């Protein structure tokens, strides 16, 4: 079945870095656009970043632009989010989610990985 | 950015009730509106896309309507498993944005 599994979350100090991964299975990963979406504790959903099927088109939310880098490895069915210069306000559960086209609905979502930025 | 609002922010209802949640966009988004259900500790689940198309596997008691700036999600007869938080999301333009959510709990 279609599955997305995130990993790489954890506790990091302000200013630190973390790399999230999302392993995809059950579908042809290279055919789909991918996104990262986050949810701060007790808060709503915030779209973070997008990458096209081949990686040729990428976009970021203003809140993470210049600090986060999205990438993908189609050969290994994996999506990544490199997060640098982390701030307390980046504390959230980070979900990867599949989309058929750039501006689209998200389905499915992974189970999420928690990133906590705290000293 | 397109701002999404939802009302109410929360509601209490009983099993069997008809429930309607509304979502409004700050500018016209045609039918580029999607609805998700999220239960505590779980990832969001797609319910409806394109304002009114039911995702495969979603019970028919869920329905969506609207176009332009005003949209609604209706649960025709609330079931115990429907108690959750519901989010709308616009997919008209970047950045993609979500509504703040509507929490549906048990009366």
XYZ file of N, CA, C and O in Angstrom, chain A residues 22-61:
160
model
N 12.075 11.160 4.378
C 10.746 10.585 4.157
C 10.925 9.447 3.152
O 11.311 9.685 2.003
N 10.666 8.230 3.602
C 10.790 7.054 2.741
C 9.438 6.708 2.148
O 8.455 6.536 2.899
N 9.389 6.622 0.838
C 8.142 6.337 0.136
C 8.110 4.905 -0.363
O 9.145 4.357 -0.767
N 6.941 4.311 -0.342
C 6.771 2.961 -0.864
C 5.346 2.765 -1.350
O 4.437 3.512 -0.952
N 5.172 1.775 -2.214
C 3.839 1.440 -2.694
C 3.368 2.231 -3.888
O 2.221 2.062 -4.325
N 4.206 3.110 -4.414
C 3.855 3.876 -5.604
C 5.135 4.303 -6.319
O 6.231 4.195 -5.767
N 4.989 4.780 -7.546
C 6.140 5.232 -8.321
C 6.502 6.636 -7.876
O 5.900 7.623 -8.311
N 7.471 6.708 -6.983
C 7.824 7.958 -6.315
C 8.142 9.059 -7.321
O 7.719 10.210 -7.141
N 8.839 8.735 -8.382
C 9.298 9.740 -9.336
C 8.145 10.370 -10.126
O 8.344 11.379 -10.805
N 6.949 9.813 -10.032
C 5.790 10.355 -10.747
C 5.066 11.448 -9.955
O 4.157 12.093 -10.482
N 5.434 11.632 -8.707
C 4.676 12.508 -7.826
C 5.486 13.677 -7.292
O 6.679 13.568 -7.018
N 4.800 14.799 -7.137
C 5.334 15.958 -6.455
C 5.255 15.694 -4.952
O 4.365 14.988 -4.483
N 6.170 16.296 -4.199
C 6.214 16.041 -2.766
C 6.306 17.348 -1.992
O 6.811 18.365 -2.493
N 5.808 17.294 -0.769
C 5.751 18.483 0.078
C 6.118 18.143 1.510
O 5.954 16.995 1.944
N 6.578 19.146 2.224
C 6.697 19.084 3.675
C 5.685 20.077 4.269
O 5.574 21.208 3.797
N 4.995 19.619 5.284
C 4.000 20.419 5.990
C 4.270 20.221 7.473
O 4.608 19.114 7.899
N 4.128 21.268 8.263
C 4.407 21.129 9.685
C 3.241 21.592 10.533
O 2.362 22.332 10.071
N 3.273 21.160 11.788
C 2.215 21.504 12.731
C 2.844 21.713 14.104
O 3.318 20.760 14.731
N 2.894 22.954 14.534
C 3.392 23.262 15.865
C 2.465 22.647 16.912
O 1.273 22.447 16.648
N 2.978 22.351 18.091
C 2.165 21.704 19.121
C 0.873 22.470 19.412
O 0.904 23.667 19.718
N -0.249 21.791 19.254
C -1.548 22.390 19.527
C -2.009 23.423 18.515
O -3.015 24.108 18.746
N -1.299 23.515 17.401
C -1.611 24.534 16.394
C -2.090 23.906 15.089
O -2.246 22.700 14.982
N -2.297 24.763 14.099
C -2.779 24.313 12.804
C -1.648 23.886 11.874
O -0.498 23.747 12.271
N -2.009 23.687 10.614
C -1.096 23.159 9.613
C -0.463 24.289 8.814
O -1.138 25.263 8.438
N 0.828 24.143 8.549
C 1.566 25.143 7.775
C 2.370 24.437 6.689
O 3.241 23.616 6.992
N 2.089 24.763 5.440
C 2.897 24.249 4.342
C 4.301 24.830 4.437
O 4.458 26.025 4.692
N 5.327 23.975 4.234
C 6.717 24.382 4.400
C 7.471 24.449 3.075
O 8.148 25.438 2.778
N 7.359 23.366 2.277
C 8.187 23.314 1.080
C 7.611 22.332 0.074
O 6.885 21.398 0.438
N 7.958 22.564 -1.189
C 7.476 21.762 -2.309
C 8.646 21.418 -3.225
O 9.563 22.224 -3.421
N 8.582 20.209 -3.819
C 9.552 19.842 -4.841
C 8.835 19.080 -5.947
O 8.015 18.195 -5.688
N 9.158 19.414 -7.179
C 8.542 18.754 -8.331
C 9.106 17.347 -8.514
O 10.062 16.942 -7.849
N 8.528 16.615 -9.453
C 8.885 15.213 -9.653
C 10.377 15.003 -9.874
O 10.987 14.104 -9.291
N 10.961 15.842 -10.709
C 12.375 15.688 -11.036
C 13.283 16.546 -10.169
O 14.508 16.496 -10.307
N 12.675 17.338 -9.293
C 13.456 18.257 -8.477
C 13.739 19.577 -9.157
O 14.419 20.435 -8.596
N 13.205 19.756 -10.355
C 13.507 20.952 -11.122
C 12.787 22.204 -10.666
O 13.169 23.316 -11.038
N 11.747 22.046 -9.886
C 11.016 23.186 -9.351
C 10.875 22.997 -7.851
O 10.472 21.931 -7.382
N 11.202 24.027 -7.117
C 11.212 23.983 -5.656
C 10.645 25.298 -5.140
O 10.852 26.366 -5.746
N 9.911 25.238 -4.047
C 9.466 26.468 -3.404
C 9.417 26.280 -1.889
O 9.362 25.143 -1.401
N 9.439 27.413 -1.184
C 9.479 27.413 0.276
C 8.522 28.453 0.826
O 8.274 29.489 0.205
N 8.045 28.186 2.022
C 7.334 29.215 2.761
C 8.333 30.303 3.160
O 9.513 30.024 3.398
